[in-house]
């Protein structure tokens, strides 16, 4: 027993000791593993395991549950992916959400090709960016990165144009009021 448990200390004063921790791994499973497994697993998991069944069986059952759920999750996510519209989101937020859904579908085993992602982004664009669709699709079909870049620049251009239009409107109204006040 003394060769199995290392009770020696690393220093003369005995400050670092092993306190009976086995120095070699046990060849036989401990009798304390069953209470540990009972304390760390859910009751439904424990009920599904039977005496004489290996530890691999519950893992196979869990894997089957997750794989079954994976197909269902992929179906629901694909529906959400094809029905998602930009709405009030910015181009960055919209394309990031679309890319995240496509990546998640890929993780679930339902891969989305780049061309399908581009089609879906174009389909769900807000009305203010719909005019960009013919420009993007008239030549070689764009990649997702090129589409995102183009839409971001177009969104910035529209924002700048709106500011210029507002400034022009205020300037013309100011001129109108100035001419009325002078009696012209």
Tab-separated table of C-alpha atoms in Angstrom:
chain	number	residue	atom	x	y	z
A	1	UNK	CA	0.000	0.000	0.000
A	2	UNK	CA	2.852	2.415	0.692
A	3	UNK	CA	4.161	2.021	-2.859
A	4	UNK	CA	0.702	2.829	-4.217
A	5	UNK	CA	0.150	6.033	-2.241
A	6	UNK	CA	2.896	8.614	-2.310
A	7	UNK	CA	2.995	10.188	1.153
A	8	UNK	CA	6.425	11.745	0.824
A	9	UNK	CA	6.855	15.492	1.040
A	10	UNK	CA	8.828	17.762	-1.237
A	11	UNK	CA	10.384	19.802	1.540
A	12	UNK	CA	11.770	19.127	5.011
A	13	UNK	CA	8.955	20.926	6.818
A	14	UNK	CA	6.292	18.829	5.042
A	15	UNK	CA	4.498	21.793	3.435
A	16	UNK	CA	3.818	20.074	0.103
A	17	UNK	CA	2.426	16.592	0.482
A	18	UNK	CA	0.389	14.336	-1.715
A	19	UNK	CA	-1.994	13.440	1.131
A	20	UNK	CA	-2.736	9.964	-0.106
A	21	UNK	CA	-3.360	10.799	-3.786
A	22	UNK	CA	-2.454	7.759	-5.871
A	23	UNK	CA	0.868	8.146	-7.651
A	24	UNK	CA	-0.169	5.593	-10.284
A	25	UNK	CA	-3.526	5.320	-12.014
A	26	UNK	CA	-5.712	2.486	-10.840
A	27	UNK	CA	-6.184	-0.428	-13.192
A	28	UNK	CA	-9.633	-1.100	-11.751
A	29	UNK	CA	-12.500	1.375	-11.652
A	30	UNK	CA	-13.194	2.910	-8.306
A	31	UNK	CA	-16.330	2.043	-6.409
A	32	UNK	CA	-16.901	5.767	-5.964
A	33	UNK	CA	-17.522	6.366	-9.698
A	34	UNK	CA	-21.170	5.279	-9.466
A	35	UNK	CA	-22.149	7.924	-6.873
A	36	UNK	CA	-20.228	10.523	-8.899
A	37	UNK	CA	-22.122	9.580	-12.063
A	38	UNK	CA	-25.416	9.699	-10.168
A	39	UNK	CA	-24.632	13.135	-8.778
A	40	UNK	CA	-23.599	14.638	-12.126
A	41	UNK	CA	-26.230	13.273	-14.505
A	42	UNK	CA	-29.874	14.166	-14.927
A	43	UNK	CA	-32.490	11.758	-13.601
A	44	UNK	CA	-33.899	11.092	-17.080
A	45	UNK	CA	-30.429	10.063	-18.244
A	46	UNK	CA	-30.002	7.748	-15.269
A	47	UNK	CA	-33.423	6.179	-15.885
A	48	UNK	CA	-32.497	5.408	-19.481
A	49	UNK	CA	-29.428	3.463	-18.404
A	50	UNK	CA	-29.883	-0.117	-17.272
A	51	UNK	CA	-27.652	-2.496	-15.343
A	52	UNK	CA	-25.191	-4.261	-17.570
A	53	UNK	CA	-25.252	-1.525	-20.214
A	54	UNK	CA	-21.908	0.031	-21.061
A	55	UNK	CA	-21.083	3.693	-20.557
A	56	UNK	CA	-21.084	4.110	-24.320
A	57	UNK	CA	-24.845	3.456	-24.556
A	58	UNK	CA	-26.009	6.704	-22.900
A	59	UNK	CA	-23.596	8.663	-25.090
A	60	UNK	CA	-25.024	6.991	-28.171
A	61	UNK	CA	-28.522	7.873	-26.974
A	62	UNK	CA	-27.556	11.503	-26.363
A	63	UNK	CA	-25.871	11.735	-29.742
A	64	UNK	CA	-28.994	10.338	-31.416
A	65	UNK	CA	-31.175	12.921	-29.641
A	66	UNK	CA	-28.935	15.773	-30.784
A	67	UNK	CA	-28.752	14.444	-34.328
A	68	UNK	CA	-32.536	14.145	-34.474
A	69	UNK	CA	-32.868	17.691	-33.178
A	70	UNK	CA	-30.254	18.858	-35.672
A	71	UNK	CA	-32.475	18.032	-38.637
A	72	UNK	CA	-35.469	19.771	-37.079
A	73	UNK	CA	-33.407	22.828	-36.162
A	74	UNK	CA	-32.010	22.962	-39.704
A	75	UNK	CA	-35.531	22.870	-41.161
A	76	UNK	CA	-36.762	25.725	-38.969
A	77	UNK	CA	-33.604	27.775	-39.520
A	78	UNK	CA	-33.794	27.304	-43.294
A	79	UNK	CA	-37.378	28.625	-43.216
A	80	UNK	CA	-36.219	31.634	-41.193
A	81	UNK	CA	-33.255	32.115	-43.542
A	82	UNK	CA	-35.451	32.234	-46.650
A	83	UNK	CA	-38.058	34.472	-45.032
A	84	UNK	CA	-35.692	37.013	-43.452
A	85	UNK	CA	-35.918	40.609	-44.718
A	86	UNK	CA	-33.738	43.635	-44.044
A	87	UNK	CA	-36.452	45.862	-42.619
A	88	UNK	CA	-34.862	48.677	-40.593
A	89	UNK	CA	-31.496	46.924	-40.209
A	90	UNK	CA	-28.337	48.458	-41.595
A	91	UNK	CA	-26.509	46.617	-44.377
A	92	UNK	CA	-23.838	45.441	-41.931
A	93	UNK	CA	-26.394	44.065	-39.460
A	94	UNK	CA	-28.532	42.495	-42.190
A	95	UNK	CA	-25.681	40.766	-44.020
A	96	UNK	CA	-24.068	39.664	-40.742
A	97	UNK	CA	-27.313	38.040	-39.615
A	98	UNK	CA	-27.727	36.321	-43.002
A	99	UNK	CA	-24.133	35.055	-42.917
A	100	UNK	CA	-24.568	33.822	-39.340
A	101	UNK	CA	-27.709	31.884	-40.311
A	102	UNK	CA	-25.901	30.384	-43.330
A	103	UNK	CA	-22.946	29.340	-41.152
A	104	UNK	CA	-25.265	27.827	-38.544
A	105	UNK	CA	-27.066	25.875	-41.262
A	106	UNK	CA	-23.681	24.584	-42.401
A	107	UNK	CA	-22.909	23.477	-38.837
A	108	UNK	CA	-26.211	21.607	-38.805
A	109	UNK	CA	-25.284	19.755	-42.002
A	110	UNK	CA	-27.452	21.821	-44.358
A	111	UNK	CA	-24.781	23.789	-46.206
A	112	UNK	CA	-25.648	27.053	-47.968
A	113	UNK	CA	-23.630	27.859	-51.081
A	114	UNK	CA	-22.335	31.385	-51.616
A	115	UNK	CA	-24.583	31.886	-54.640
A	116	UNK	CA	-27.680	30.907	-52.624
A	117	UNK	CA	-26.627	33.303	-49.857
A	118	UNK	CA	-26.249	36.147	-52.381
A	119	UNK	CA	-29.665	35.375	-53.912
A	120	UNK	CA	-31.259	35.397	-50.488
A	121	UNK	CA	-29.593	38.690	-49.470
A	122	UNK	CA	-30.802	40.331	-52.691
A	123	UNK	CA	-34.313	38.924	-52.212
A	124	UNK	CA	-34.650	40.382	-48.719
A	125	UNK	CA	-33.247	43.847	-49.402
A	126	UNK	CA	-35.184	46.853	-48.191
A	127	UNK	CA	-37.018	49.010	-50.748
A	128	UNK	CA	-34.418	51.790	-50.504
A	129	UNK	CA	-31.711	49.439	-51.843
A	130	UNK	CA	-33.760	47.493	-54.409
A	131	UNK	CA	-32.461	49.732	-57.199
A	132	UNK	CA	-28.985	48.227	-56.672
A	133	UNK	CA	-30.057	44.682	-57.603
A	134	UNK	CA	-29.822	45.129	-61.421
A	135	UNK	CA	-26.402	46.772	-61.056
A	136	UNK	CA	-25.103	43.866	-59.009
A	137	UNK	CA	-26.466	41.115	-61.237
A	138	UNK	CA	-25.936	42.486	-64.748
A	139	UNK	CA	-22.376	41.202	-65.142
A	140	UNK	CA	-20.662	38.352	-63.442
A	141	UNK	CA	-22.629	37.195	-60.400
A	142	UNK	CA	-21.044	38.711	-57.260
A	143	UNK	CA	-19.657	36.862	-54.292
A	144	UNK	CA	-21.103	37.544	-50.865
A	145	UNK	CA	-18.112	39.726	-49.911
A	146	UNK	CA	-18.434	41.874	-53.062
A	147	UNK	CA	-22.197	42.179	-52.587
A	148	UNK	CA	-21.776	43.264	-48.975
A	149	UNK	CA	-19.142	45.828	-49.921
A	150	UNK	CA	-21.268	47.263	-52.745
A	151	UNK	CA	-24.391	47.484	-50.572
A	152	UNK	CA	-22.458	49.152	-47.763
A	153	UNK	CA	-21.101	51.802	-50.145
A	154	UNK	CA	-24.579	52.312	-51.611
A	155	UNK	CA	-26.078	52.731	-48.140
A	156	UNK	CA	-23.417	55.324	-47.284
A	157	UNK	CA	-24.051	57.144	-50.572
A	158	UNK	CA	-27.787	57.263	-49.894
A	159	UNK	CA	-27.139	58.622	-46.394
A	160	UNK	CA	-24.874	61.353	-47.788
A	161	UNK	CA	-27.405	62.194	-50.490
A	162	UNK	CA	-30.184	62.491	-47.895
A	163	UNK	CA	-28.065	64.923	-45.852
A	164	UNK	CA	-27.325	67.009	-48.959
A	165	UNK	CA	-31.029	67.034	-49.888
A	166	UNK	CA	-31.995	68.174	-46.387
A	167	UNK	CA	-29.342	70.895	-46.435
A	168	UNK	CA	-30.509	72.028	-49.899
A	169	UNK	CA	-34.112	72.145	-48.706
A	170	UNK	CA	-33.203	74.267	-45.678
A	171	UNK	CA	-31.057	76.547	-47.819
A	172	UNK	CA	-33.827	77.110	-50.385
A	173	UNK	CA	-36.402	77.722	-47.627
A	174	UNK	CA	-34.041	80.227	-46.041
A	175	UNK	CA	-33.672	82.042	-49.366
A	176	UNK	CA	-37.438	82.019	-49.815
A	177	UNK	CA	-38.047	83.503	-46.363
A	178	UNK	CA	-35.312	86.081	-46.872
A	179	UNK	CA	-36.845	87.269	-50.146
A	180	UNK	CA	-40.310	87.483	-48.566
A	181	UNK	CA	-39.022	89.499	-45.645
A	182	UNK	CA	-37.393	92.012	-48.019
A	183	UNK	CA	-40.641	92.340	-49.912
A	184	UNK	CA	-39.463	90.887	-53.193
